[in-house]
PDB file of C-alpha atoms in Angstrom:
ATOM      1  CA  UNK A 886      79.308  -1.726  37.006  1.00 67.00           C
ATOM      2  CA  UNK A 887      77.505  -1.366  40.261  1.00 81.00           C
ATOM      3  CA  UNK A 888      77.535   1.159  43.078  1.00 84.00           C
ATOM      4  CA  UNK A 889      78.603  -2.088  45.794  1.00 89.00           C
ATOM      5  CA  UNK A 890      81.654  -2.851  43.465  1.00 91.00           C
ATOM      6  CA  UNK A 891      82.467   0.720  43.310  1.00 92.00           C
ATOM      7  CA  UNK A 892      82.412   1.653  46.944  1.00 92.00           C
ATOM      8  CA  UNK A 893      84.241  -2.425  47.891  1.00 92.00           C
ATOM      9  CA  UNK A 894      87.320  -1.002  45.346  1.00 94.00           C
ATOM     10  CA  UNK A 895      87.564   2.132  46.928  1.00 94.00           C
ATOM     11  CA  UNK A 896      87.994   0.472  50.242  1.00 94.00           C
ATOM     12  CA  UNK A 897      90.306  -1.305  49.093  1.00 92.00           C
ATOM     13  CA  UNK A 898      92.452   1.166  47.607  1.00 93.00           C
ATOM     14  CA  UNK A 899      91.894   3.536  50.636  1.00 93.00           C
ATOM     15  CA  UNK A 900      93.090   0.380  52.908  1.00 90.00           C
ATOM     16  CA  UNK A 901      96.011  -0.152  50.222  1.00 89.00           C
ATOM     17  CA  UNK A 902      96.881   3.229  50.749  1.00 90.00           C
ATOM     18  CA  UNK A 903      98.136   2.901  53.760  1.00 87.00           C
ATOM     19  CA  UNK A 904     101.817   1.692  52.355  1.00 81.00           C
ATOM     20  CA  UNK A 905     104.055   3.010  54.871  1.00 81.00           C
ATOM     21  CA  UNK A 906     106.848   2.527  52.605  1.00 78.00           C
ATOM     22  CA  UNK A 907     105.315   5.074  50.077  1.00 85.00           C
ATOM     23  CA  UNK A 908     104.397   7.667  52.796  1.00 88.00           C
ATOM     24  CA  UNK A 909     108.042   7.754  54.419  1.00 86.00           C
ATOM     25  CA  UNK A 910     109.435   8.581  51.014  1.00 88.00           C
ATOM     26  CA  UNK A 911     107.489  11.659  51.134  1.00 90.00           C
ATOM     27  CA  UNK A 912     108.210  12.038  54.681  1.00 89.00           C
ATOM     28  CA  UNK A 913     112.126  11.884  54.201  1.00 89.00           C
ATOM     29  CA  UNK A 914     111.791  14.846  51.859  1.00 91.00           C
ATOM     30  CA  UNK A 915     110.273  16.714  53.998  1.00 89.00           C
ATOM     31  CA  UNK A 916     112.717  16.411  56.906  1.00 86.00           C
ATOM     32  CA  UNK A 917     115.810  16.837  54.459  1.00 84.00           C
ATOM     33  CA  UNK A 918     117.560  19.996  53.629  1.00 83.00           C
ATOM     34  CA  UNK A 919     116.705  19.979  50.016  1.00 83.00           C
ATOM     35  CA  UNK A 920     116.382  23.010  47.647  1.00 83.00           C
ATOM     36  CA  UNK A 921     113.441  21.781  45.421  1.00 88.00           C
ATOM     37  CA  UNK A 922     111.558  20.159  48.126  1.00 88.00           C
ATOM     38  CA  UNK A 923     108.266  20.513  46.311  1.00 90.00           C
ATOM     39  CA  UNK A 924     109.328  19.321  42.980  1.00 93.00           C
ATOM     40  CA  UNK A 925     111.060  16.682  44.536  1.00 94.00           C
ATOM     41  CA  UNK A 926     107.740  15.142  46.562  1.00 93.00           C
ATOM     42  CA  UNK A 927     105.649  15.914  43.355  1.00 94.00           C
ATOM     43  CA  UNK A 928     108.712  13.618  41.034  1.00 95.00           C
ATOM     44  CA  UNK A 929     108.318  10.767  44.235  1.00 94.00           C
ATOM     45  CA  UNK A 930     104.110  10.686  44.402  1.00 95.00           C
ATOM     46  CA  UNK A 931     104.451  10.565  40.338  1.00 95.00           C
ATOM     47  CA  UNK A 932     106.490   7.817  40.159  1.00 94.00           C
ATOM     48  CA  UNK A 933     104.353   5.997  42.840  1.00 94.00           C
ATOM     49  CA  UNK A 934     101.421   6.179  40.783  1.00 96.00           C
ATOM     50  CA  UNK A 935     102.867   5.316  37.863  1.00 94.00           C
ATOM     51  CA  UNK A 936     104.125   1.935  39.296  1.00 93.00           C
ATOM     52  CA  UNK A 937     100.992   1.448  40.408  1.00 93.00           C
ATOM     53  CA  UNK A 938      99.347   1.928  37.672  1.00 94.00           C
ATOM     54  CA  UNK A 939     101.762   0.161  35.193  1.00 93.00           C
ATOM     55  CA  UNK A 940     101.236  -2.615  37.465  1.00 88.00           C
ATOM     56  CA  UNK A 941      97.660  -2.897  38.035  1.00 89.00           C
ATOM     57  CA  UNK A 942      97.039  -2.427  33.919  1.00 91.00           C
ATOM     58  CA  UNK A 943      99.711  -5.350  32.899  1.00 88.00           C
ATOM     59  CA  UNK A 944      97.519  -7.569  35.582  1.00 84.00           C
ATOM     60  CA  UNK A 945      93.979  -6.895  35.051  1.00 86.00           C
ATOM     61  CA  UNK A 946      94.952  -7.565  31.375  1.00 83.00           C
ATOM     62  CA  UNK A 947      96.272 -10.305  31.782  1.00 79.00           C
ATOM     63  CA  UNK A 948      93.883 -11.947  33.983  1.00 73.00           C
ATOM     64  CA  UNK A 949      90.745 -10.372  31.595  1.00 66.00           C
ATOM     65  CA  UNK A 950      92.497 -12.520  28.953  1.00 66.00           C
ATOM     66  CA  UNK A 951      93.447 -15.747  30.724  1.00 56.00           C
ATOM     67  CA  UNK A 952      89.521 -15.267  32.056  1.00 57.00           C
ATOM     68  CA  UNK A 953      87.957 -14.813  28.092  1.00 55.00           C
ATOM     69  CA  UNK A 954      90.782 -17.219  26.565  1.00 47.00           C
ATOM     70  CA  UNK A 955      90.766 -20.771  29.244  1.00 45.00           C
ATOM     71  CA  UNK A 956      88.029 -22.936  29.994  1.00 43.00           C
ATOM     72  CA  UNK A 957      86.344 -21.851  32.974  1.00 53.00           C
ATOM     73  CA  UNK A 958      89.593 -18.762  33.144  1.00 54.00           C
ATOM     74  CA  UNK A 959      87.605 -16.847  35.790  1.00 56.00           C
ATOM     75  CA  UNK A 960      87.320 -19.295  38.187  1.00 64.00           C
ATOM     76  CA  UNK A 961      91.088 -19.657  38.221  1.00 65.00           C
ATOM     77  CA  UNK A 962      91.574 -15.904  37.958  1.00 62.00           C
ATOM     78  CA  UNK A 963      89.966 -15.650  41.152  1.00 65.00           C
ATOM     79  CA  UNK A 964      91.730 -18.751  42.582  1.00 71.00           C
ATOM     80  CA  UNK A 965      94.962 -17.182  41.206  1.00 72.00           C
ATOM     81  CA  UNK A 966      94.299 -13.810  43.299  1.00 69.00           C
ATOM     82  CA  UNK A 967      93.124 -14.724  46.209  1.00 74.00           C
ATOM     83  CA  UNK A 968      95.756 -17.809  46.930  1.00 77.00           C
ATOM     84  CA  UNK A 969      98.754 -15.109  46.046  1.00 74.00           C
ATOM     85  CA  UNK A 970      97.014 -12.635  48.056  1.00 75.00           C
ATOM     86  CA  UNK A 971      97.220 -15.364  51.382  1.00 78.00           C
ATOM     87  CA  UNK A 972     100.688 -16.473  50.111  1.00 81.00           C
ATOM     88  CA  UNK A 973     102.080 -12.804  50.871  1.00 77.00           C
ATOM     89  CA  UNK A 974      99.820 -12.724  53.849  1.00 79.00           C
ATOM     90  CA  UNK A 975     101.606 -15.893  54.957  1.00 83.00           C
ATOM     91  CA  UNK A 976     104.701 -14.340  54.281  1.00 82.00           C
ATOM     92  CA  UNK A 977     104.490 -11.460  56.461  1.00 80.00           C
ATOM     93  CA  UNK A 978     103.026 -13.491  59.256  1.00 82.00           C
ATOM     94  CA  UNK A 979     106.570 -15.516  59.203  1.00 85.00           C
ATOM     95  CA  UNK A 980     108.432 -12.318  59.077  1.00 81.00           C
ATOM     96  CA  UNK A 981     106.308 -11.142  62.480  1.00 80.00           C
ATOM     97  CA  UNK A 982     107.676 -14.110  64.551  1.00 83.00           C
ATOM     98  CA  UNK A 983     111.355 -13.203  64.249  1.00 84.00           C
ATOM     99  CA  UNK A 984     113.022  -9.865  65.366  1.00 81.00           C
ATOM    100  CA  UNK A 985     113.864  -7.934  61.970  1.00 76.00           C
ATOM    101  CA  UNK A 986     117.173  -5.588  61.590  1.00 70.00           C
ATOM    102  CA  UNK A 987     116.194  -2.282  60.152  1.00 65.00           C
ATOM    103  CA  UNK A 988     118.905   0.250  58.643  1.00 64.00           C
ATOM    104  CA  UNK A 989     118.511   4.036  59.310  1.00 61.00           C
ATOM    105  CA  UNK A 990     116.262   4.867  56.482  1.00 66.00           C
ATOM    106  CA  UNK A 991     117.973   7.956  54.546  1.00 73.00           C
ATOM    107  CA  UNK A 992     117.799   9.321  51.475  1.00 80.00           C
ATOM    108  CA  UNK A 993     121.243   9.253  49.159  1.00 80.00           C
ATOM    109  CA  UNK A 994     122.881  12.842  48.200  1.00 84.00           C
ATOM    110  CA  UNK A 995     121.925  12.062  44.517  1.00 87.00           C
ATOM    111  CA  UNK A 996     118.660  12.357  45.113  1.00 89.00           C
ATOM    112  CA  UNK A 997     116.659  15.364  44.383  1.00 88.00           C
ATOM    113  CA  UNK A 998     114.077  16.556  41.063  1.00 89.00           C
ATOM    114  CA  UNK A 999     115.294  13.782  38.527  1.00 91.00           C
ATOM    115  CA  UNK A1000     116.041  10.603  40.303  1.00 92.00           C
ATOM    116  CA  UNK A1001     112.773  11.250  42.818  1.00 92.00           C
ATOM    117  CA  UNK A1002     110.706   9.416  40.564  1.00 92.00           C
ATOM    118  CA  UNK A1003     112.496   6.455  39.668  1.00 93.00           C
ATOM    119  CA  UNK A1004     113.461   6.045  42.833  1.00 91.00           C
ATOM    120  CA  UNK A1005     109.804   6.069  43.979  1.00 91.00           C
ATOM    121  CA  UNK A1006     108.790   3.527  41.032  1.00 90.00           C
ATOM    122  CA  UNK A1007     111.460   0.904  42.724  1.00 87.00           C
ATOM    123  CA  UNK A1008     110.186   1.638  46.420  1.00 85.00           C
ATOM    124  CA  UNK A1009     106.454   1.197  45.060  1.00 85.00           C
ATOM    125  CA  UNK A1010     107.185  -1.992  43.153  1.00 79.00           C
ATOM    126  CA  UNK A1011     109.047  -3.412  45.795  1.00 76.00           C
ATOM    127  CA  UNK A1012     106.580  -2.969  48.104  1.00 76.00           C
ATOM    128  CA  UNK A1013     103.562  -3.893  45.554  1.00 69.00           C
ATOM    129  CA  UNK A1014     103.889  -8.125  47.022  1.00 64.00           C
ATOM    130  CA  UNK A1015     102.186  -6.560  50.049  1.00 70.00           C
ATOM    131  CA  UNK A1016      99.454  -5.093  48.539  1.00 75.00           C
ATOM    132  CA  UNK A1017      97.125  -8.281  48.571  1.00 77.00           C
ATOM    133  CA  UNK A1018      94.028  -5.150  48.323  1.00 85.00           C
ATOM    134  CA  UNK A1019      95.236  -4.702  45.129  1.00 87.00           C
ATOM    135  CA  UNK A1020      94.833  -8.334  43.539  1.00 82.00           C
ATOM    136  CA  UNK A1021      91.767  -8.438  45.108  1.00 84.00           C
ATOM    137  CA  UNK A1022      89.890  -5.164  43.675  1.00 89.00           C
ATOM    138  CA  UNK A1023      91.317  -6.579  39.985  1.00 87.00           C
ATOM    139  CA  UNK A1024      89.813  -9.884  40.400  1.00 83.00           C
ATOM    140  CA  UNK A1025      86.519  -7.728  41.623  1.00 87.00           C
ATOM    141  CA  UNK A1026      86.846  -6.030  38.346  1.00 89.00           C
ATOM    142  CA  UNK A1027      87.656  -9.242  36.256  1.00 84.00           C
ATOM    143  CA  UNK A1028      84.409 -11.184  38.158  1.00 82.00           C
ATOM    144  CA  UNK A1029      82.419  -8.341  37.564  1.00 86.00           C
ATOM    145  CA  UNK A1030      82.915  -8.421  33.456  1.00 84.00           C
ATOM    146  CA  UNK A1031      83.757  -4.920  33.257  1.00 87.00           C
ATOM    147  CA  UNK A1032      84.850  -3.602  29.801  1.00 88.00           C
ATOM    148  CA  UNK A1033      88.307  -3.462  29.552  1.00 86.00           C
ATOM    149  CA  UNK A1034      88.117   0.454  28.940  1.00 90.00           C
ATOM    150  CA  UNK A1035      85.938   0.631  32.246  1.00 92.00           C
ATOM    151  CA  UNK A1036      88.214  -0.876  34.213  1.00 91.00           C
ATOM    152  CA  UNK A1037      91.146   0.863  32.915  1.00 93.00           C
ATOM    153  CA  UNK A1038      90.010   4.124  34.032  1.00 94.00           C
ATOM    154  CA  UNK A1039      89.094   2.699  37.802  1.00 95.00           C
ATOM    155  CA  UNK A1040      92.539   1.528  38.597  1.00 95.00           C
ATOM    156  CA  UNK A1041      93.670   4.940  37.664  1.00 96.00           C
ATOM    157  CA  UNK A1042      91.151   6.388  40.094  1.00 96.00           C
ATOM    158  CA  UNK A1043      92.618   3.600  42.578  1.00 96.00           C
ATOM    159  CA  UNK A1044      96.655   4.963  41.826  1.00 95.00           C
ATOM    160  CA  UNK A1045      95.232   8.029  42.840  1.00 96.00           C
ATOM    161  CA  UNK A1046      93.425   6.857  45.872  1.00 96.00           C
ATOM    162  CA  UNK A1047      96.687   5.228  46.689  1.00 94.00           C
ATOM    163  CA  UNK A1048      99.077   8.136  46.291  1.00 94.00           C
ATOM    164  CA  UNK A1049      96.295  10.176  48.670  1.00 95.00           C
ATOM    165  CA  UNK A1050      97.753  10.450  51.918  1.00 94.00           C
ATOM    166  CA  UNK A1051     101.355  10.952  50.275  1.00 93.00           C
ATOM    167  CA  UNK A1052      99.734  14.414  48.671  1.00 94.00           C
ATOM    168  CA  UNK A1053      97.538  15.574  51.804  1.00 94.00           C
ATOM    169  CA  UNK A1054     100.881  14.774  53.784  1.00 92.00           C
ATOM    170  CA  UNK A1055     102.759  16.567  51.525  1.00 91.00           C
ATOM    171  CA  UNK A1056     100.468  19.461  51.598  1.00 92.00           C
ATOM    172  CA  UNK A1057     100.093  19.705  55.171  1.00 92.00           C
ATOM    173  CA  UNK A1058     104.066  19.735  55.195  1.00 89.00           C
ATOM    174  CA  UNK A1059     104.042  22.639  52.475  1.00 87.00           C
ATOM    175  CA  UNK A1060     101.515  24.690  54.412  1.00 87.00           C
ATOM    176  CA  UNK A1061     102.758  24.108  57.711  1.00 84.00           C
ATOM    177  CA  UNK A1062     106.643  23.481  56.830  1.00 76.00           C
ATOM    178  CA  UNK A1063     108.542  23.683  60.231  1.00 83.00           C
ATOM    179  CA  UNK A1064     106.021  22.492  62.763  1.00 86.00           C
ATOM    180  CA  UNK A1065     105.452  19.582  60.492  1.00 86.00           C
ATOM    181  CA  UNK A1066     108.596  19.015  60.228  1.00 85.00           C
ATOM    182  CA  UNK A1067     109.213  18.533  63.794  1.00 86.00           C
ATOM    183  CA  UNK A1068     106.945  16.016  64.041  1.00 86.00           C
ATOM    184  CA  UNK A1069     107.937  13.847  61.548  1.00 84.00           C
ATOM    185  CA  UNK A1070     111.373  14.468  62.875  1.00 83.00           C
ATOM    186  CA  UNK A1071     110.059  12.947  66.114  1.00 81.00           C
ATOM    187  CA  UNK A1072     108.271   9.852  64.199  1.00 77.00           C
ATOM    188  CA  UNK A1073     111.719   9.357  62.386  1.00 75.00           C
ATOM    189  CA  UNK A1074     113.592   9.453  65.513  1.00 73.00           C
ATOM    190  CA  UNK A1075     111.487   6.665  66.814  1.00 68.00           C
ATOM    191  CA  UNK A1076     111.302   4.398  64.014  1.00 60.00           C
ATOM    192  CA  UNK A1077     113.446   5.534  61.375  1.00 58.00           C
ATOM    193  CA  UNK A1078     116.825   5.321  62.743  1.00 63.00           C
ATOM    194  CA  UNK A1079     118.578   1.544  63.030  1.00 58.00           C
ATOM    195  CA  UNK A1080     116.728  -0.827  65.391  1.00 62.00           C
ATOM    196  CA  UNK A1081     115.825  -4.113  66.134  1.00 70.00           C
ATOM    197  CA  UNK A1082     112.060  -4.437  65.543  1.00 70.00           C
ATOM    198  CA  UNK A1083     110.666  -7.193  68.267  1.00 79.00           C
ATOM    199  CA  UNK A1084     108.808 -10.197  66.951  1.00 82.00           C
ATOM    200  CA  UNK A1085     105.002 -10.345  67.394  1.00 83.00           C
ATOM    201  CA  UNK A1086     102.916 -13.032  67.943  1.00 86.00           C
ATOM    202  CA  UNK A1087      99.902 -11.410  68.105  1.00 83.00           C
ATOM    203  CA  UNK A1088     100.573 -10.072  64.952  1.00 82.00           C
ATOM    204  CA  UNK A1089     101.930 -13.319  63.141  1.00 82.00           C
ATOM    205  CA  UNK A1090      98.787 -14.698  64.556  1.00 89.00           C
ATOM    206  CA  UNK A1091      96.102 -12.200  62.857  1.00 85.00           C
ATOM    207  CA  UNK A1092      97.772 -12.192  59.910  1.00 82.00           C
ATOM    208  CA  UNK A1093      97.900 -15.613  59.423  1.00 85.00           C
ATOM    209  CA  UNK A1094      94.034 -16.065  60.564  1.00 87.00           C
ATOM    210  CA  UNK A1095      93.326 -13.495  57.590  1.00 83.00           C
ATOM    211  CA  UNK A1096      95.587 -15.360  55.314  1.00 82.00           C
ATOM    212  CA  UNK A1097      92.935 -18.801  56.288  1.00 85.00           C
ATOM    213  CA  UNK A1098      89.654 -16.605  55.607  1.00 83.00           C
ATOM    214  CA  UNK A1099      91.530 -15.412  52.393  1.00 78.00           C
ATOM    215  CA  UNK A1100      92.560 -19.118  51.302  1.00 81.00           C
ATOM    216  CA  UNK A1101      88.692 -20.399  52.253  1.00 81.00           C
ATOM    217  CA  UNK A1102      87.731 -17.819  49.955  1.00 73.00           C
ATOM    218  CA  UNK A1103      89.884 -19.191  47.311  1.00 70.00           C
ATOM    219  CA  UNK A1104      88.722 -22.927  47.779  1.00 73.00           C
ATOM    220  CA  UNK A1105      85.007 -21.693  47.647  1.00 69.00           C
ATOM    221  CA  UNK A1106      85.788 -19.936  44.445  1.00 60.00           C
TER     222      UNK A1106
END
């Protein structure tokens, strides 16, 4: 365990954290009329880290096995992580070349204390295929040989890294309730009722460039 791998993963996880998908959850309970706002946002960010978690355990342990079990494992570990991470890089570069429908994002009356969580694991999983930062701090971890235990208790600092701006957001809400609130209610008014989003090439085009430096990566592995 090094300092360098230490501060790389937390880049990672600060980059990764930057999930708008996880953020507008919180964001929609802000701006709706709910009675346990709080324990509502607090149920959400908990079930975000969980997934996260949960997810990040079941594969950095599998690929620690597959690396200590197979014939030269860790080279395909890393070839494994880095080729999925440019396949879903690849994937959103395709999805930037065509105009995308987007519902009005809103939350259903059922939700509230109970279902917040849940609710928040399914977003967060969902949404995990993006989060190429991810599969790249556990094959950092598996390259590294860090003891299983070790490693464990870094992807639980990176869930919390993750869940970060979901908790200053929501604290900044809680603090500053109403003028917050109208903020968000002008972000939401901008992007979060039904639209067409425009394709971009410019975008299709950097991610697919970072999807070839990801894939060169993979080949040199």
């Amino acid at each position: 365990m090094t300092a360098t791998l230490l501060v790389g993963i937390t880049g990672l996880a600060a980059l990764d954290s930057l999930n708008p998908a996880t953020i507008a959850g919180v964001a929609l309970i802000l701006l709706a009329p709910l009675q346990r706002r709080l324990a509502t946002a607090l149920a959400y960010v908990t079930g975000a880290y969980l997934a996260v978690l949960t997810v990040g355990v079941a594969v950095y342990a599998g690929a620690d096995l597959a690396a200590d079990v197979v014939t030269g494992g860790l080279v395909w570990v890393r070839r494994g992580a880095f080729g999925l991470a440019a396949l879903l890089l690849l994937a959103a570069a395709v999805r930037r070349l065509r105009p995308q429908q987007r519902s009005a994002v809103v939350l259903p009356r059922w939700f509230g204390p109970w279902t917040a969580a849940p609710v928040a694991v399914l977003v967060t999983a969902a949404d995990l295929p993006n989060a190429f930062p991810y599969l790249i701090a556990i094959e950092r971890l598996v390259t590294a040989d860090v003891p299983l235990t070790t490693g464990l208790w870094i992807l639980a600092g990176y869930a919390v890294l993750y869940c970060l701006p979901c908790l200053l957001l929501l604290g900044v809400g809680t603090l500053h309730g109403e003028r917050v609130r109208r903020r968000l209610q002008r972000v939401y008014d901008r992007i979060g009722q039904a639209r067409t989003v425009p394709r971009s090439i410019p975008g299709a085009l950097g991610l697919f460039l970072l999807a070839a430096a990801v894939i060169a990566i993979a080949a040199a592995a």
